[in-house]
mmCIF file of C-alpha atoms in Angstrom:
data_model
loop_
_atom_site.group_PDB
_atom_site.id
_atom_site.type_symbol
_atom_site.label_atom_id
_atom_site.label_comp_id
_atom_site.label_asym_id
_atom_site.label_seq_id
_atom_site.Cartn_x
_atom_site.Cartn_y
_atom_site.Cartn_z
ATOM 1 C CA LEU O 97 -23.555 -25.434 -14.911
ATOM 2 C CA ILE O 98 -25.068 -23.366 -12.107
ATOM 3 C CA LYS O 99 -25.555 -26.532 -9.995
ATOM 4 C CA ARG O 100 -21.929 -27.507 -10.521
ATOM 5 C CA TYR O 101 -20.794 -24.008 -9.668
ATOM 6 C CA SER O 102 -22.857 -24.031 -6.405
ATOM 7 C CA ASP O 103 -21.170 -27.355 -5.409
ATOM 8 C CA ARG O 104 -17.704 -26.160 -6.317
ATOM 9 C CA ARG O 105 -18.127 -22.907 -4.458
ATOM 10 C CA ALA O 106 -19.062 -24.672 -1.260
ATOM 11 C CA SER O 107 -15.928 -26.895 -1.428
ATOM 12 C CA ILE O 108 -13.297 -24.206 -1.810
ATOM 13 C CA SER O 109 -10.997 -24.275 1.225
ATOM 14 C CA ASP O 110 -10.190 -21.264 3.409
ATOM 15 C CA ARG O 111 -6.512 -21.781 2.678
ATOM 16 C CA ALA O 112 -7.029 -21.552 -1.128
ATOM 17 C CA ILE O 113 -9.081 -18.376 -0.640
ATOM 18 C CA ASP O 114 -6.418 -16.710 1.531
ATOM 19 C CA GLU O 115 -3.704 -17.588 -0.926
ATOM 20 C CA ARG O 116 -5.734 -16.233 -3.885
ATOM 21 C CA VAL O 117 -6.575 -13.003 -2.126
ATOM 22 C CA ARG O 118 -2.966 -12.282 -1.098
ATOM 23 C CA ALA O 119 -1.671 -13.170 -4.605
ATOM 24 C CA GLU O 120 -4.181 -10.774 -6.250
ATOM 25 C CA ILE O 121 -3.331 -7.989 -3.760
ATOM 26 C CA GLN O 122 0.299 -8.193 -4.687
ATOM 27 C CA LYS O 123 -0.690 -7.852 -8.380
ATOM 28 C CA VAL O 124 -2.666 -4.653 -7.685
ATOM 29 C CA PHE O 125 0.038 -2.990 -5.514
ATOM 30 C CA THR O 126 2.713 -2.905 -8.260
ATOM 31 C CA ALA O 127 6.159 -1.304 -7.833
ATOM 32 C CA GLU O 128 6.429 2.465 -8.182
ATOM 33 C CA ALA O 129 9.612 4.640 -8.158
ATOM 34 C CA GLY O 130 10.238 6.317 -4.804
ATOM 35 C CA ILE O 131 8.478 3.824 -2.575
ATOM 36 C CA GLU O 132 9.194 0.333 -1.339
ATOM 37 C CA ARG O 133 6.470 -2.249 -0.536
ATOM 38 C CA ALA O 134 6.127 -4.509 2.466
ATOM 39 C CA PHE O 135 3.270 -7.012 2.107
ATOM 40 C CA PHE O 136 1.278 -8.303 5.022
ATOM 41 C CA PRO O 137 3.862 -7.588 7.893
ATOM 42 C CA GLU O 138 3.136 -9.444 11.097
ATOM 43 C CA ARG O 139 6.244 -8.333 12.975
ATOM 44 C CA SER O 140 7.800 -4.836 13.115
ATOM 45 C CA ASN O 141 11.222 -6.038 11.772
ATOM 46 C CA ALA O 142 9.450 -7.027 8.501
ATOM 47 C CA ILE O 143 9.390 -3.392 7.661
ATOM 48 C CA PRO O 144 12.853 -1.909 7.172
ATOM 49 C CA ASP O 145 13.995 1.015 9.277
ATOM 50 C CA ARG O 146 15.761 3.251 6.727
ATOM 51 C CA PRO O 147 15.373 6.662 5.140
ATOM 52 C CA ALA O 148 13.060 5.599 2.381
ATOM 53 C CA LEU O 149 9.249 5.521 1.918
ATOM 54 C CA VAL O 150 7.633 2.245 2.607
ATOM 55 C CA LEU O 151 4.029 1.286 1.699
ATOM 56 C CA ALA O 152 3.081 -1.388 4.245
ATOM 57 C CA ILE O 153 0.009 -3.284 3.041
ATOM 58 C CA LEU O 154 -1.728 -5.019 5.968
ATOM 59 C CA ALA O 155 -3.357 -8.416 5.441
ATOM 60 C CA PRO O 156 -7.108 -8.262 4.673
ATOM 61 C CA GLU O 157 -8.111 -9.688 8.046
ATOM 62 C CA GLN O 158 -6.296 -6.735 9.722
ATOM 63 C CA SER O 159 -9.003 -4.428 8.471
ATOM 64 C CA MET O 160 -10.901 -1.258 9.602
ATOM 65 C CA GLU O 161 -13.814 -3.526 10.735
ATOM 66 C CA ASN O 162 -11.831 -3.752 14.048
ATOM 67 C CA GLU O 163 -10.280 -0.277 13.782
ATOM 68 C CA ALA O 164 -8.978 -0.149 17.366
ATOM 69 C CA ARG O 165 -7.070 -3.398 16.985
ATOM 70 C CA THR O 166 -5.702 -2.497 13.552
ATOM 71 C CA ARG O 167 -4.589 0.931 14.658
ATOM 72 C CA ALA O 168 -2.861 -0.598 17.682
ATOM 73 C CA LEU O 169 -0.986 -3.027 15.473
ATOM 74 C CA ALA O 170 0.071 -0.401 12.998
ATOM 75 C CA LYS O 171 1.113 1.968 15.799
ATOM 76 C CA SER O 172 3.266 -0.643 17.490
ATOM 77 C CA MET O 173 5.101 -1.507 14.214
ATOM 78 C CA THR O 174 5.494 2.181 13.423
ATOM 79 C CA TRP O 175 7.256 2.898 16.767
ATOM 80 C CA GLU O 176 9.213 -0.293 16.917
ATOM 81 C CA CYS O 177 11.634 -2.318 14.795
ATOM 82 C CA GLY O 178 12.323 -5.657 16.306
ATOM 83 C CA GLN O 179 13.645 -5.052 19.848
ATOM 84 C CA SER O 180 14.595 -1.449 19.216
ATOM 85 C CA GLY O 181 12.735 1.767 18.728
ATOM 86 C CA ARG O 182 12.169 2.743 15.119
ATOM 87 C CA THR O 183 14.028 5.853 13.858
ATOM 88 C CA PHE O 184 12.277 6.413 10.576
ATOM 89 C CA LYS O 185 8.675 6.332 11.854
ATOM 90 C CA SER O 186 7.356 8.923 9.312
ATOM 91 C CA ALA O 187 8.570 6.806 6.388
ATOM 92 C CA ILE O 188 5.791 4.243 6.737
ATOM 93 C CA ILE O 189 2.468 4.561 4.928
ATOM 94 C CA TRP O 190 -0.054 1.927 5.950
ATOM 95 C CA SER O 191 -2.637 0.617 3.448
ATOM 96 C CA VAL O 192 -5.616 -0.983 5.212
ATOM 97 C CA ALA O 193 -8.605 -2.807 3.849
ATOM 98 C CA GLU O 194 -12.101 -1.748 4.785
ATOM 99 C CA SER O 195 -13.217 -5.365 5.226
ATOM 100 C CA ALA O 196 -12.028 -8.870 4.330
ATOM 101 C CA GLN O 197 -15.438 -10.385 3.675
ATOM 102 C CA ALA O 198 -15.966 -8.993 0.119
ATOM 103 C CA LEU O 199 -12.464 -9.967 -0.884
ATOM 104 C CA ARG O 200 -12.872 -13.572 0.333
ATOM 105 C CA GLU O 201 -16.246 -13.856 -1.362
ATOM 106 C CA GLU O 202 -15.026 -12.701 -4.846
ATOM 107 C CA ALA O 203 -11.962 -14.934 -4.494
ATOM 108 C CA ARG O 204 -14.179 -17.967 -3.711
ATOM 109 C CA LYS O 205 -16.298 -17.253 -6.782
ATOM 110 C CA ALA O 206 -13.202 -17.019 -9.094
ATOM 111 C CA LEU O 207 -11.721 -20.229 -7.736
ATOM 112 C CA ALA O 208 -15.000 -22.094 -8.264
ATOM 113 C CA TRP O 209 -15.413 -20.935 -11.905
ATOM 114 C CA GLU O 210 -11.829 -21.678 -12.618
ATOM 115 C CA ALA O 211 -12.114 -25.164 -11.173
ATOM 116 C CA ILE O 212 -15.077 -25.856 -13.466
ATOM 117 C CA ASP O 213 -13.206 -24.370 -16.439
ATOM 118 C CA ALA O 214 -10.276 -26.732 -15.875
ATOM 119 C CA GLU O 215 -12.575 -29.741 -16.373
ATOM 120 C CA LYS O 216 -14.953 -28.387 -18.959
ATOM 121 C CA ASP O 217 -13.778 -30.858 -21.583
ATOM 122 C CA ASP O 218 -15.141 -33.692 -19.386
ATOM 123 C CA LEU O 219 -18.507 -32.046 -18.715
ATOM 124 C CA HIS O 220 -20.106 -32.628 -22.135
ATOM 125 C CA ILE O 221 -21.781 -29.244 -22.093
ATOM 126 C CA GLU O 222 -23.047 -27.357 -25.078
ATOM 127 C CA ASP O 223 -21.030 -24.678 -26.848
ATOM 128 C CA SER O 224 -23.328 -21.993 -25.559
ATOM 129 C CA GLN O 225 -22.604 -23.115 -21.947
ATOM 130 C CA LYS O 226 -18.936 -23.208 -22.748
ATOM 131 C CA ARG O 227 -19.098 -19.531 -23.865
ATOM 132 C CA GLN O 228 -21.145 -18.745 -20.733
ATOM 133 C CA LEU O 229 -18.372 -20.397 -18.605
ATOM 134 C CA ASP O 230 -15.677 -18.423 -20.319
ATOM 135 C CA GLU O 231 -17.622 -15.241 -19.474
ATOM 136 C CA HIS O 232 -17.975 -16.284 -15.799
ATOM 137 C CA VAL O 233 -14.232 -16.929 -15.566
ATOM 138 C CA ARG O 234 -13.387 -13.630 -17.157
ATOM 139 C CA ARG O 235 -15.808 -11.649 -15.044
ATOM 140 C CA SER O 236 -14.837 -13.293 -11.749
ATOM 141 C CA LYS O 237 -11.187 -12.451 -12.336
ATOM 142 C CA ARG O 238 -12.130 -8.860 -13.010
ATOM 143 C CA ASP O 239 -14.338 -8.750 -9.953
ATOM 144 C CA VAL O 240 -11.514 -9.907 -7.649
ATOM 145 C CA ARG O 241 -9.294 -7.155 -8.950
ATOM 146 C CA GLU O 242 -12.009 -4.464 -8.647
ATOM 147 C CA VAL O 243 -12.960 -5.386 -5.028
ATOM 148 C CA ILE O 244 -9.297 -4.967 -3.959
ATOM 149 C CA TRP O 245 -9.331 -1.403 -5.407
ATOM 150 C CA ARG O 246 -12.566 -0.561 -3.631
ATOM 151 C CA THR O 247 -11.558 -2.273 -0.326
ATOM 152 C CA TYR O 248 -8.076 -0.937 0.207
ATOM 153 C CA LYS O 249 -9.250 2.723 0.547
ATOM 154 C CA ASN O 250 -7.701 3.567 3.848
ATOM 155 C CA LEU O 251 -4.301 4.940 4.687
ATOM 156 C CA LEU O 252 -2.743 5.432 8.089
ATOM 157 C CA LEU O 253 0.345 7.640 8.476
ATOM 158 C CA LEU O 254 2.006 9.622 11.245
ATOM 159 C CA GLY O 255 0.503 13.006 11.829
ATOM 160 C CA LYS O 256 2.130 16.101 13.242
ATOM 161 C CA ASP O 257 0.784 15.073 16.743
ATOM 162 C CA ASN O 258 2.748 11.803 16.481
ATOM 163 C CA GLU O 259 -0.506 9.820 16.225
ATOM 164 C CA LEU O 260 -1.613 7.775 13.246
ATOM 165 C CA ARG O 261 -3.916 9.845 10.981
ATOM 166 C CA ARG O 262 -6.435 8.157 8.656
ATOM 167 C CA VAL O 263 -6.784 9.118 5.026
ATOM 168 C CA ASP O 264 -9.793 7.933 3.105
ATOM 169 C CA LEU O 265 -9.083 7.620 -0.571
ATOM 170 C CA GLY O 266 -12.813 7.516 -1.394
ATOM 171 C CA LEU O 267 -14.357 5.478 -4.194
ATOM 172 C CA ILE O 268 -11.537 4.287 -6.507
ATOM 173 C CA HIS O 269 -11.418 1.619 -9.208
ATOM 174 C CA SER O 270 -9.037 0.313 -11.873
ATOM 175 C CA GLN O 271 -10.834 2.117 -14.678
ATOM 176 C CA SER O 272 -9.678 5.491 -13.233
ATOM 177 C CA GLY O 273 -6.685 5.603 -15.657
ATOM 178 C CA GLN O 274 -4.255 4.133 -13.147
ATOM 179 C CA VAL O 275 -2.863 0.698 -13.542
ATOM 180 C CA SER O 276 -1.464 0.566 -9.975
ATOM 181 C CA LEU O 277 -3.048 1.211 -6.572
ATOM 182 C CA THR O 278 0.386 2.200 -5.422
ATOM 183 C CA GLY O 279 0.382 5.021 -8.024
ATOM 184 C CA VAL O 280 -3.073 6.265 -6.858
ATOM 185 C CA ILE O 281 -1.850 6.397 -3.239
ATOM 186 C CA LEU O 282 1.300 8.352 -4.165
ATOM 187 C CA ARG O 283 -0.689 10.801 -6.258
ATOM 188 C CA ARG O 284 -3.057 11.473 -3.344
ATOM 189 C CA LEU O 285 -0.257 11.948 -0.912
ATOM 190 C CA ARG O 286 1.487 14.395 -3.258
ATOM 191 C CA GLU O 287 -1.750 16.355 -3.665
ATOM 192 C CA ASP O 288 -2.016 16.523 0.168
ATOM 193 C CA ASP O 289 1.703 17.656 0.430
ATOM 194 C CA GLU O 290 2.419 14.615 2.629
ATOM 195 C CA VAL O 291 4.921 13.474 -0.135
ATOM 196 C CA GLN O 292 7.055 15.859 -2.090
ATOM 197 C CA LYS O 293 9.789 15.479 -4.836
ATOM 198 C CA THR O 294 11.945 18.218 -3.351
ATOM 199 C CA VAL O 295 12.002 21.121 -0.867
ATOM 200 C CA SER O 296 13.600 24.545 -1.015
ATOM 201 C CA PRO O 297 16.754 25.683 0.957
ATOM 202 C CA ASN O 298 14.584 28.156 2.726
ATOM 203 C CA PHE O 299 12.598 25.297 4.197
ATOM 204 C CA LEU O 300 15.743 24.028 5.803
ATOM 205 C CA VAL O 301 16.438 27.382 7.232
ATOM 206 C CA ARG O 302 12.953 27.604 8.770
ATOM 207 C CA LYS O 303 13.411 24.136 10.368
ATOM 208 C CA TRP O 304 17.002 24.639 11.472
ATOM 209 C CA PRO O 305 17.487 23.077 14.877
ATOM 210 C CA GLY O 306 18.886 25.115 17.836
ATOM 211 C CA PHE O 307 22.546 24.640 17.125
ATOM 212 C CA THR O 308 25.045 26.064 14.713
ATOM 213 C CA GLU O 309 25.861 23.059 12.535
ATOM 214 C CA TRP O 310 23.570 20.454 11.108
ATOM 215 C CA SER O 311 25.041 17.307 9.546
ATOM 216 C CA THR O 312 23.813 16.390 6.043
ATOM 217 C CA LYS O 313 22.899 12.902 7.346
ATOM 218 C CA ALA O 314 20.783 14.418 10.070
ATOM 219 C CA VAL O 315 19.055 16.699 7.508
ATOM 220 C CA ARG O 316 18.254 13.666 5.291
ATOM 221 C CA ASP O 317 17.042 11.601 8.247
ATOM 222 C CA ALA O 318 14.641 14.286 9.484
ATOM 223 C CA PHE O 319 12.533 13.939 6.334
ATOM 224 C CA PHE O 320 11.771 10.370 7.148
ATOM 225 C CA ALA O 321 11.838 10.471 10.973
ATOM 226 C CA SER O 322 9.811 13.585 11.879
ATOM 227 C CA PRO O 323 6.139 14.203 10.823
ATOM 228 C CA GLU O 324 6.988 17.896 10.823
ATOM 229 C CA PHE O 325 8.839 17.366 7.580
ATOM 230 C CA PRO O 326 7.257 16.265 4.305
ATOM 231 C CA ARG O 327 8.177 12.756 3.117
ATOM 232 C CA LEU O 328 10.512 12.681 0.081
ATOM 233 C CA LEU O 329 10.285 10.273 -2.879
ATOM 234 C CA SER O 330 14.125 10.107 -2.844
ATOM 235 C CA SER O 331 16.592 10.955 -0.111
ATOM 236 C CA ASP O 332 19.044 12.116 -2.861
ATOM 237 C CA THR O 333 16.956 15.272 -3.398
ATOM 238 C CA VAL O 334 18.282 16.512 -0.073
ATOM 239 C CA LYS O 335 21.682 16.868 -1.739
ATOM 240 C CA GLU O 336 20.171 19.021 -4.486
ATOM 241 C CA THR O 337 18.455 21.163 -1.865
ATOM 242 C CA ILE O 338 21.763 21.741 -0.054
ATOM 243 C CA LEU O 339 23.506 22.463 -3.393
ATOM 244 C CA ARG O 340 20.940 25.130 -4.235
ATOM 245 C CA GLY O 341 21.239 26.592 -0.790
ATOM 246 C CA VAL O 342 25.026 26.961 -1.113
ATOM 247 C CA ARG O 343 24.794 28.285 -4.666
ATOM 248 C CA GLU O 344 22.250 30.943 -3.623
ATOM 249 C CA GLY O 345 24.199 31.922 -0.473
ATOM 250 C CA ILE O 346 21.656 30.622 1.967
ATOM 251 C CA LEU O 347 23.633 27.733 3.436
ATOM 252 C CA ALA O 348 27.283 27.190 4.118
ATOM 253 C CA TYR O 349 28.708 23.704 3.515
ATOM 254 C CA VAL O 350 31.825 22.747 5.315
ATOM 255 C CA GLY O 351 33.903 19.622 5.878
ATOM 256 C CA LYS O 352 34.882 18.445 9.317
ATOM 257 C CA ARG O 353 37.862 16.390 10.449
#
């Protein structure tokens, strides 16, 4: 069984490994309310430019092993959208792998064991080895998932100085009570006050620009365009903030023709 595994492991193609790694990453970064996902963007227009949070997951090979190159790529896609400048720069949260090597190695192991498992009826192996094979398949699938959790521990987001700031999530794993790495990232950003559910009317007063009127659209856009503002899970909460401000006599809301 071990000899066959060694032979299979050596014959797994790079393409099969890449496809498996990317498929498993998409399973770990599941959907969460309040944030969109953009998997493995290679061009800036692959990430939408609109007032909504986006978690952009870079491909494993664009890792922190070559931090300067990865930062340059993330920065260019943060500031640009296609041939135009990006408006909602602050809306993008980058998730970056520490390294691609461990991911590829665990995927190679899983593919080798699964290939043997697919032909086990023709191997004429004993029941004890079949049980051993089942255990190898189960464990290798778990290990692929766990290495994604450990590897995608880096975030890049726009800081108040308009430069990308790195956030290290530390040692995380799927046994931490969270079923989604997306959820872990949101929780950390909320703890750091980088992401908020809502803001108070007084916050708008403090951030009021240097003119008399401020359109509601411009208010909304500021939360996703300027790093001076916290990122919001939903742009609709801006309406609630304005409503509270009017009700409490802090803001005046007027129509304009």
